[in-house]
Amino acid sequence: MIKIYVDMDKCQHYGQCVFEAPEVFQLNADDKLEYQAEAPDDMLADLESAADVCPMQAIFLTKE
Ligand code: SF4
């Protein structure tokens, strides 16, 4: 399992992460980021891409 944490104080809701891993990151009806706190290991590449493209470097991943 991969644990996902987004620092919502940094996140500006740009949504770049949504394009990289839409299974985990979504923008809600108010254009605010929502995300799953856990994802299976086979999503690691997509999640690392999301963390890389985040302009605020707000995405943190932990492998369990
Ligand atoms: S890419 Fe970063 S700043 Fe943009 S919505 Fe995702 S976590 Fe927030």
GROMACS .gro file of N, CA, C and O and ligand atoms in nm:
model
  264
    1MET      N    1   0.083  -0.121   0.000
    1MET     CA    2   0.000   0.000   0.000
    1MET      C    3   0.087   0.126   0.000
    1MET      O    4   0.192   0.130   0.061
    2ILE      N    5   0.039   0.226  -0.067
    2ILE     CA    6   0.105   0.356  -0.067
    2ILE      C    7   0.013   0.453   0.008
    2ILE      O    8  -0.107   0.460  -0.020
    3LYS      N    9   0.070   0.522   0.104
    3LYS     CA   10  -0.005   0.626   0.176
    3LYS      C   11   0.020   0.760   0.108
    3LYS      O   12   0.133   0.791   0.070
    4ILE      N   13  -0.086   0.836   0.095
    4ILE     CA   14  -0.079   0.965   0.027
    4ILE      C   15  -0.119   1.076   0.124
    4ILE      O   16  -0.220   1.062   0.195
    5TYR      N   17  -0.038   1.181   0.125
    5TYR     CA   18  -0.072   1.297   0.207
    5TYR      C   19  -0.049   1.422   0.124
    5TYR      O   20   0.054   1.436   0.059
    6VAL      N   21  -0.146   1.509   0.124
    6VAL     CA   22  -0.131   1.639   0.056
    6VAL      C   23  -0.136   1.748   0.162
    6VAL      O   24  -0.229   1.754   0.244
    7ASP      N   25  -0.034   1.833   0.159
    7ASP     CA   26  -0.032   1.948   0.250
    7ASP      C   27  -0.129   2.053   0.196
    7ASP      O   28  -0.099   2.125   0.100
    8MET      N   29  -0.248   2.057   0.253
    8MET     CA   30  -0.352   2.144   0.200
    8MET      C   31  -0.324   2.292   0.227
    8MET      O   32  -0.390   2.379   0.170
    9ASP      N   33  -0.225   2.320   0.313
    9ASP     CA   34  -0.184   2.460   0.330
    9ASP      C   35  -0.104   2.507   0.207
    9ASP      O   36  -0.101   2.626   0.176
   10LYS      N   37  -0.037   2.411   0.140
   10LYS     CA   38   0.041   2.445   0.021
   10LYS      C   39  -0.042   2.433  -0.107
   10LYS      O   40  -0.021   2.508  -0.201
   11CYS      N   41  -0.131   2.334  -0.111
   11CYS     CA   42  -0.204   2.303  -0.233
   11CYS      C   43  -0.285   2.424  -0.279
   11CYS      O   44  -0.357   2.486  -0.201
   12GLN      N   45  -0.267   2.457  -0.408
   12GLN     CA   46  -0.341   2.569  -0.467
   12GLN      C   47  -0.451   2.520  -0.561
   12GLN      O   48  -0.506   2.599  -0.638
   13HIS      N   49  -0.477   2.389  -0.557
   13HIS     CA   50  -0.590   2.332  -0.631
   13HIS      C   51  -0.577   2.353  -0.783
   13HIS      O   52  -0.675   2.371  -0.852
   14TYR      N   53  -0.452   2.350  -0.831
   14TYR     CA   54  -0.430   2.366  -0.974
   14TYR      C   55  -0.478   2.243  -1.051
   14TYR      O   56  -0.514   2.255  -1.167
   15GLY      N   57  -0.466   2.128  -0.990
   15GLY     CA   58  -0.519   2.008  -1.052
   15GLY      C   59  -0.423   1.932  -1.141
   15GLY      O   60  -0.464   1.836  -1.206
   16GLN      N   61  -0.295   1.968  -1.144
   16GLN     CA   62  -0.201   1.890  -1.227
   16GLN      C   63  -0.197   1.745  -1.183
   16GLN      O   64  -0.185   1.654  -1.266
   17CYS      N   65  -0.204   1.721  -1.054
   17CYS     CA   66  -0.201   1.584  -1.002
   17CYS      C   67  -0.319   1.502  -1.054
   17CYS      O   68  -0.308   1.382  -1.074
   18VAL      N   69  -0.431   1.568  -1.079
   18VAL     CA   70  -0.551   1.499  -1.127
   18VAL      C   71  -0.526   1.436  -1.263
   18VAL      O   72  -0.573   1.325  -1.291
   19PHE      N   73  -0.447   1.505  -1.348
   19PHE     CA   74  -0.418   1.451  -1.480
   19PHE      C   75  -0.327   1.329  -1.470
   19PHE      O   76  -0.336   1.236  -1.551
   20GLU      N   77  -0.237   1.327  -1.372
   20GLU     CA   78  -0.140   1.218  -1.359
   20GLU      C   79  -0.200   1.095  -1.293
   20GLU      O   80  -0.165   0.983  -1.329
   21ALA      N   81  -0.288   1.114  -1.196
   21ALA     CA   82  -0.344   1.000  -1.121
   21ALA      C   83  -0.490   1.028  -1.084
   21ALA      O   84  -0.522   1.051  -0.968
   22PRO      N   85  -0.577   1.027  -1.184
   22PRO     CA   86  -0.718   1.062  -1.158
   22PRO      C   87  -0.790   0.963  -1.067
   22PRO      O   88  -0.895   0.998  -1.011
   23GLU      N   89  -0.734   0.841  -1.053
   23GLU     CA   90  -0.797   0.745  -0.962
   23GLU      C   91  -0.783   0.791  -0.816
   23GLU      O   92  -0.861   0.749  -0.731
   24VAL      N   93  -0.683   0.873  -0.790
   24VAL     CA   94  -0.655   0.914  -0.652
   24VAL      C   95  -0.693   1.060  -0.626
   24VAL      O   96  -0.744   1.094  -0.520
   25PHE      N   97  -0.665   1.145  -0.724
   25PHE     CA   98  -0.686   1.290  -0.705
   25PHE      C   99  -0.804   1.336  -0.790
   25PHE      O  100  -0.810   1.307  -0.910
   26GLN      N  101  -0.894   1.410  -0.728
   26GLN     CA  102  -1.005   1.471  -0.803
   26GLN      C  103  -1.026   1.613  -0.753
   26GLN      O  104  -0.995   1.645  -0.639
   27LEU      N  105  -1.079   1.694  -0.843
   27LEU     CA  106  -1.128   1.825  -0.801
   27LEU      C  107  -1.278   1.813  -0.780
   27LEU      O  108  -1.350   1.761  -0.866
   28ASN      N  109  -1.327   1.861  -0.669
   28ASN     CA  110  -1.470   1.849  -0.643
   28ASN      C  111  -1.547   1.964  -0.709
   28ASN      O  112  -1.490   2.045  -0.784
   29ALA      N  113  -1.675   1.970  -0.683
   29ALA     CA  114  -1.761   2.068  -0.751
   29ALA      C  115  -1.717   2.211  -0.722
   29ALA      O  116  -1.745   2.302  -0.801
   30ASP      N  117  -1.649   2.231  -0.611
   30ASP     CA  118  -1.599   2.365  -0.576
   30ASP      C  119  -1.456   2.388  -0.624
   30ASP      O  120  -1.390   2.484  -0.582
   31ASP      N  121  -1.405   2.295  -0.710
   31ASP     CA  122  -1.268   2.302  -0.759
   31ASP      C  123  -1.165   2.292  -0.648
   31ASP      O  124  -1.054   2.345  -0.658
   32LYS      N  125  -1.200   2.223  -0.541
   32LYS     CA  126  -1.105   2.194  -0.434
   32LYS      C  127  -1.055   2.050  -0.451
   32LYS      O  128  -1.131   1.961  -0.493
   33LEU      N  129  -0.929   2.029  -0.416
   33LEU     CA  130  -0.873   1.896  -0.431
   33LEU      C  131  -0.929   1.801  -0.326
   33LEU      O  132  -0.938   1.835  -0.208
   34GLU      N  133  -0.966   1.681  -0.374
   34GLU     CA  134  -0.997   1.570  -0.285
   34GLU      C  135  -0.909   1.454  -0.328
   34GLU      O  136  -0.878   1.441  -0.446
   35TYR      N  137  -0.869   1.370  -0.231
   35TYR     CA  138  -0.782   1.259  -0.268
   35TYR      C  139  -0.802   1.141  -0.176
   35TYR      O  140  -0.851   1.156  -0.063
   36GLN      N  141  -0.764   1.024  -0.227
   36GLN     CA  142  -0.766   0.901  -0.147
   36GLN      C  143  -0.639   0.898  -0.062
   36GLN      O  144  -0.532   0.933  -0.112
   37ALA      N  145  -0.650   0.852   0.059
   37ALA     CA  146  -0.533   0.849   0.148
   37ALA      C  147  -0.446   0.726   0.124
   37ALA      O  148  -0.333   0.721   0.170
   38GLU      N  149  -0.498   0.626   0.052
   38GLU     CA  150  -0.423   0.504   0.025
   38GLU      C  151  -0.445   0.462  -0.120
   38GLU      O  152  -0.551   0.487  -0.176
   39ALA      N  153  -0.342   0.396  -0.176
   39ALA     CA  154  -0.356   0.342  -0.311
   39ALA      C  155  -0.270   0.216  -0.321
   39ALA      O  156  -0.171   0.202  -0.249
   40PRO      N  157  -0.305   0.125  -0.413
   40PRO     CA  158  -0.226   0.003  -0.429
   40PRO      C  159  -0.089   0.033  -0.489
   40PRO      O  160  -0.069   0.135  -0.556
   41ASP      N  161   0.006  -0.061  -0.466
   41ASP     CA  162   0.144  -0.041  -0.507
   41ASP      C  163   0.159  -0.017  -0.657
   41ASP      O  164   0.250   0.053  -0.700
   42ASP      N  165   0.069  -0.076  -0.738
   42ASP     CA  166   0.087  -0.062  -0.882
   42ASP      C  167   0.056   0.079  -0.932
   42ASP      O  168   0.072   0.108  -1.050
   43MET      N  169   0.014   0.166  -0.842
   43MET     CA  170  -0.007   0.306  -0.882
   43MET      C  171   0.112   0.395  -0.852
   43MET      O  172   0.106   0.517  -0.873
   44LEU      N  173   0.222   0.334  -0.806
   44LEU     CA  174   0.335   0.416  -0.760
   44LEU      C  175   0.386   0.511  -0.869
   44LEU      O  176   0.412   0.628  -0.843
   45ALA      N  177   0.400   0.461  -0.992
   45ALA     CA  178   0.456   0.545  -1.099
   45ALA      C  179   0.367   0.667  -1.123
   45ALA      O  180   0.417   0.779  -1.137
   46ASP      N  181   0.236   0.644  -1.129
   46ASP     CA  182   0.143   0.756  -1.151
   46ASP      C  183   0.149   0.855  -1.035
   46ASP      O  184   0.145   0.978  -1.055
   47LEU      N  185   0.160   0.802  -0.914
   47LEU     CA  186   0.162   0.890  -0.797
   47LEU      C  187   0.292   0.970  -0.790
   47LEU      O  188   0.291   1.089  -0.754
   48GLU      N  189   0.402   0.905  -0.829
   48GLU     CA  190   0.529   0.979  -0.832
   48GLU      C  191   0.525   1.089  -0.938
   48GLU      O  192   0.577   1.198  -0.917
   49SER      N  193   0.461   1.060  -1.051
   49SER     CA  194   0.445   1.163  -1.154
   49SER      C  195   0.363   1.279  -1.100
   49SER      O  196   0.396   1.396  -1.122
   50ALA      N  197   0.257   1.248  -1.027
   50ALA     CA  198   0.172   1.353  -0.969
   50ALA      C  199   0.252   1.438  -0.872
   50ALA      O  200   0.245   1.562  -0.874
   51ALA      N  201   0.332   1.373  -0.789
   51ALA     CA  202   0.414   1.447  -0.692
   51ALA      C  203   0.515   1.535  -0.765
   51ALA      O  204   0.541   1.649  -0.724
   52ASP      N  205   0.571   1.482  -0.877
   52ASP     CA  206   0.671   1.558  -0.951
   52ASP      C  207   0.612   1.683  -1.016
   52ASP      O  208   0.677   1.787  -1.023
   53VAL      N  209   0.491   1.670  -1.070
   53VAL     CA  210   0.435   1.784  -1.144
   53VAL      C  211   0.369   1.887  -1.052
   53VAL      O  212   0.340   1.997  -1.096
   54CYS      N  213   0.345   1.852  -0.928
   54CYS     CA  214   0.278   1.946  -0.838
   54CYS      C  215   0.364   2.072  -0.823
   54CYS      O  216   0.476   2.065  -0.773
   55PRO      N  217   0.313   2.186  -0.866
   55PRO     CA  218   0.395   2.309  -0.861
   55PRO      C  219   0.425   2.355  -0.719
   55PRO      O  220   0.519   2.431  -0.696
   56MET      N  221   0.347   2.308  -0.623
   56MET     CA  222   0.367   2.348  -0.484
   56MET      C  223   0.445   2.244  -0.405
   56MET      O  224   0.469   2.262  -0.286
   57GLN      N  225   0.482   2.131  -0.471
   57GLN     CA  226   0.550   2.020  -0.401
   57GLN      C  227   0.474   1.984  -0.274
   57GLN      O  228   0.532   1.970  -0.165
   58ALA      N  229   0.344   1.968  -0.288
   58ALA     CA  230   0.256   1.947  -0.173
   58ALA      C  231   0.219   1.801  -0.150
   58ALA      O  232   0.152   1.769  -0.053
   59ILE      N  233   0.264   1.712  -0.242
   59ILE     CA  234   0.223   1.572  -0.234
   59ILE      C  235   0.335   1.488  -0.173
   59ILE      O  236   0.449   1.494  -0.219
   60PHE      N  237   0.300   1.411  -0.072
   60PHE     CA  238   0.397   1.326  -0.003
   60PHE      C  239   0.348   1.182  -0.008
   60PHE      O  240   0.231   1.154   0.021
   61LEU      N  241   0.439   1.091  -0.043
   61LEU     CA  242   0.406   0.950  -0.055
   61LEU      C  243   0.487   0.869   0.044
   61LEU      O  244   0.605   0.896   0.065
   62THR      N  245   0.423   0.770   0.103
   62THR     CA  246   0.492   0.679   0.193
   62THR      C  247   0.457   0.537   0.153
   62THR      O  248   0.340   0.505   0.136
   63LYS      N  249   0.559   0.454   0.136
   63LYS     CA  250   0.536   0.315   0.099
   63LYS      C  251   0.526   0.233   0.226
   63LYS      O  252   0.609   0.247   0.316
   64GLU      N  253   0.423   0.147   0.235
   64GLU     CA  254   0.408   0.064   0.355
   64GLU      C  255   0.440  -0.080   0.322
   64GLU      O  256   0.405  -0.127   0.215
   65SF4     S1  257  -0.092   1.950  -0.827
   65SF4    FE1  258  -0.038   2.007  -0.616
   65SF4     S2  259  -0.118   2.212  -0.591
   65SF4    FE2  260  -0.220   2.123  -0.767
   65SF4     S3  261  -0.407   2.031  -0.690
   65SF4    FE3  262  -0.251   1.872  -0.691
   65SF4     S4  263  -0.162   1.879  -0.485
   65SF4    FE4  264  -0.272   2.070  -0.515
   0.00000   0.00000   0.00000
